[in-house]
Coordinates of C-alpha atoms in Angstrom, one line a residue:
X943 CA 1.6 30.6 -34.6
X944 CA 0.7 27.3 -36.1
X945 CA -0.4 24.0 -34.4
X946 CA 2.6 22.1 -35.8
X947 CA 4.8 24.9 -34.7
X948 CA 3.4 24.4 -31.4
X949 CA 3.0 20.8 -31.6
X950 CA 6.8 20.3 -32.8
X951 CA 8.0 23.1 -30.0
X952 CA 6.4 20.7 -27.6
X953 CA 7.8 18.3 -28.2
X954 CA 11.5 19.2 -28.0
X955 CA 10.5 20.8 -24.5
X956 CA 8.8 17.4 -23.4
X957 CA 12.1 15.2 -24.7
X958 CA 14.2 17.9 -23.1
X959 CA 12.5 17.2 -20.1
X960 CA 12.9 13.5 -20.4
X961 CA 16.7 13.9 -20.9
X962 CA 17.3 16.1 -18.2
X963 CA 15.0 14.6 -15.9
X964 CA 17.2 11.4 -16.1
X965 CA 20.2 13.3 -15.0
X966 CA 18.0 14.4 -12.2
X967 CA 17.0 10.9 -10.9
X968 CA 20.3 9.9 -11.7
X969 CA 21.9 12.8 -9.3
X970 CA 18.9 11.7 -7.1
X971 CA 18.0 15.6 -6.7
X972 CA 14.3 16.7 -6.1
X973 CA 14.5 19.9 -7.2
X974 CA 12.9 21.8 -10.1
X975 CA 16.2 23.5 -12.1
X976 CA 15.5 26.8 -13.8
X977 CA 15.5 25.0 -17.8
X978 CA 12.9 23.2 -16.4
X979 CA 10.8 25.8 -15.2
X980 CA 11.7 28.5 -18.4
X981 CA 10.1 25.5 -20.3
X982 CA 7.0 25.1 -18.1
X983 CA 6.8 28.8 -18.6
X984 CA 7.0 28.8 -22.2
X985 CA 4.6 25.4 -22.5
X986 CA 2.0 28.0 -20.3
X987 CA 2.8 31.2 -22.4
X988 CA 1.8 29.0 -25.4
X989 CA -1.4 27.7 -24.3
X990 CA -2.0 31.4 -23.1
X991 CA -1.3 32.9 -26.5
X992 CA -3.7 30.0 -27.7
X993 CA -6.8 30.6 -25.9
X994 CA -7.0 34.3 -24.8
X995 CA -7.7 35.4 -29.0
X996 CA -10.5 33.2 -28.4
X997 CA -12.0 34.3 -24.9
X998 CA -12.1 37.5 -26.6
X999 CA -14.1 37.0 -29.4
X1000 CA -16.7 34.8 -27.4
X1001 CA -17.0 37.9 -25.3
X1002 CA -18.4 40.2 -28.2
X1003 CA -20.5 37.5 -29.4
X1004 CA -22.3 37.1 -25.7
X1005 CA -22.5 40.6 -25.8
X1006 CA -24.5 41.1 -29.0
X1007 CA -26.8 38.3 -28.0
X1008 CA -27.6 40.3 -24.6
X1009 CA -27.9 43.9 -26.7
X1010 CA -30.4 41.6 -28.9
X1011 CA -31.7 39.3 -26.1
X1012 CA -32.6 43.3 -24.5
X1013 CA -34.3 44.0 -27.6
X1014 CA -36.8 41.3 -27.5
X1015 CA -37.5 42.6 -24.2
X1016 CA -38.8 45.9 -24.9
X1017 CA -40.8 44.5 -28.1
X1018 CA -42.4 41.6 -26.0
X1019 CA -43.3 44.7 -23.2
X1020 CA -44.9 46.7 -26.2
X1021 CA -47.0 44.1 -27.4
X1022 CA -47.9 43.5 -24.0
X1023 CA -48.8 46.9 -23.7
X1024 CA -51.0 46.8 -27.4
X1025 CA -53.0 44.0 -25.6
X1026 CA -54.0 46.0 -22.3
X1027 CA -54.6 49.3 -24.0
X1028 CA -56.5 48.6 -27.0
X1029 CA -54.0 48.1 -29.8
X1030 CA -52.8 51.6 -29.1
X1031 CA -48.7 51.6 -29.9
X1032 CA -46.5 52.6 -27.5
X1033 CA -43.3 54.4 -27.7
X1034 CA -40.4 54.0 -25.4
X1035 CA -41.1 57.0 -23.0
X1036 CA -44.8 55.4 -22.7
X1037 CA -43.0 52.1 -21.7
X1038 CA -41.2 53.8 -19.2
X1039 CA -43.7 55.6 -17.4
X1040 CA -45.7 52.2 -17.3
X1041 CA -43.2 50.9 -15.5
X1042 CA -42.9 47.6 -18.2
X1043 CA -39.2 48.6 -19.1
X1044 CA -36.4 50.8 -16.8
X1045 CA -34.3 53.3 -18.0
X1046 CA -31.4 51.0 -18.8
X1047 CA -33.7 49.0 -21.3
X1048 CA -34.2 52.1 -23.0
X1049 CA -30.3 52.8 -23.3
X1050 CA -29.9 49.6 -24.3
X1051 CA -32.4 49.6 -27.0
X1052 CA -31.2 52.5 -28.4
X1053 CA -27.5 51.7 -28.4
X1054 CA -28.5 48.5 -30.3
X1055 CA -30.1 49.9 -32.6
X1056 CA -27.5 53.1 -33.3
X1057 CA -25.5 50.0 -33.5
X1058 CA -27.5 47.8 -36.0
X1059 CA -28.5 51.1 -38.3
X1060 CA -29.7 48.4 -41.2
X1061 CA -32.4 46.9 -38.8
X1062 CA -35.6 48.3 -38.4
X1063 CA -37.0 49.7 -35.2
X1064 CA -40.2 48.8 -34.2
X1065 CA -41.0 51.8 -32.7
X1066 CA -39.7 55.2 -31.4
X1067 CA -38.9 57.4 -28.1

């Protein structure tokens, strides 16, 4: 849907509003009648339909920085391991018997990477 769509939908619903809400005070009612609410609920459905296409694709994108952010982890935990055992490599399973990385690091390091196929690993299991 397009923001002048919306823009121009909102609009009738607020002059709507206006013109019944005259009647209202005029009547001198205080009470919400149901055109009134349908068009709160279809202002809200709107704004719903706006920003929940959005929430969603933030989502994925703060989930492949934490799948890389993970990544990072293990390598920095490698090198570490270079510089206290004599620039000998480690692979994961090393790692994990050290006790530098747990068992979900390892999942998650692998899932990226079966993920991210073009991207080179910097070492193995």
């Amino acid at each position: 849907m397009k923001i002048e769509n919306i823009t121009l939908i909102m609009s009738k619903a607020l002059s709507l509003i206006k013109i019944h809400g005259r009647k209202l005070w005029q009547k001198k009612q205080k009470v919400f009648t149901l055109i009134e609410m349908l068009i709160v609920l279809a202002i809200i459905s709107i704004l719903i339909l706006l920003f929940v296409p959005n929430l969603i694709k933030e989502k994925a994108q703060v989930q492949k920085t934490g799948e890389a952010a993970v990544v990072k982890v293990v390598e920095s935990q490698a090198q570490l391991y270079e510089l206290d055992h004599d620039n000998d490599k480690p692979n994961l399973s090393e790692l994990l018997s050290a006790g530098m990385i747990t068992q979900k690091q390892v999942t998650a390091y692998d899932d990226y990477y079966d993920q991210n196929k073009n991207e080179q690993r910097n070492f193995d299991d």
